[in-house]
C-alpha angles and dihedrals in degrees: 000000000000121000093251092050089048091054091046090050090052090048094052094042092054092040087059090048091049092051098044100034114103130175101043134286099309091051088052092052095084089053090047091049092050095045093046095056086089088060091054093244108161130217088247090058089051089052087053088050091053091052091044090051089062092063102031118075120236141061116311094237092056092043090049092050092048092047096047092043091051094048091050104038110001124236097342092047089052090049094049094047093046093051090046095054094041100047098071093050091049092051096041094048090050090053094043092053089054095051103028098107092050096052101033093103097035109131094205092054092046090049092050091051090049089057095045095054098066091042089055091051090051092051091050090050092052092052092045092052094047093049092043091054092048092048100040099043130078117261113278095019118137126215095251092057089069087072097040101037110009095163092054094045104049122078103222091195091059092045089052091049089050094051095043092051092044092052092043091052100040101036103029100027094231112176111267092221091056090047091050092051092046092048089050091052092048091048092048093050101040103033 
């Protein structure tokens, strides 16, 4: 595939994600993960994206598009994917602002939104579970080994890092960016 076709493919892939993705960036992550299998993006790279998103400003969907595009085709791939995922939101928000007062009380629209909300939560949960397994398991472990050999599958160091950072953030309100950097240092030193 030529470089131009590669960038166009990224653009149209992320345009599709931008059009069909509801519920915010994290809800779109399962769709991004599924679509990006054809670009050979691994779950570990998505885990890196999730950590990177904590320290890089911007919405997760745009950061994901930029990251995947860059991994696949460098700067121009990142540019094409970012424009692709952003364009639908820009156009849809412009249209919604124009018609919002007319459809605010529409029962069909409210019903559709009521159905989209639980689906978005489910999509977020799937991505969270996939990333959690990749991060909290030992390298090379598969998902079924959690049920057959849980003690040999789970990385207790990573579970400890998870719980310490969760408690530090929730209980003591430690800045998540600081926790992400510290967790990265601990992982680099002890892994």
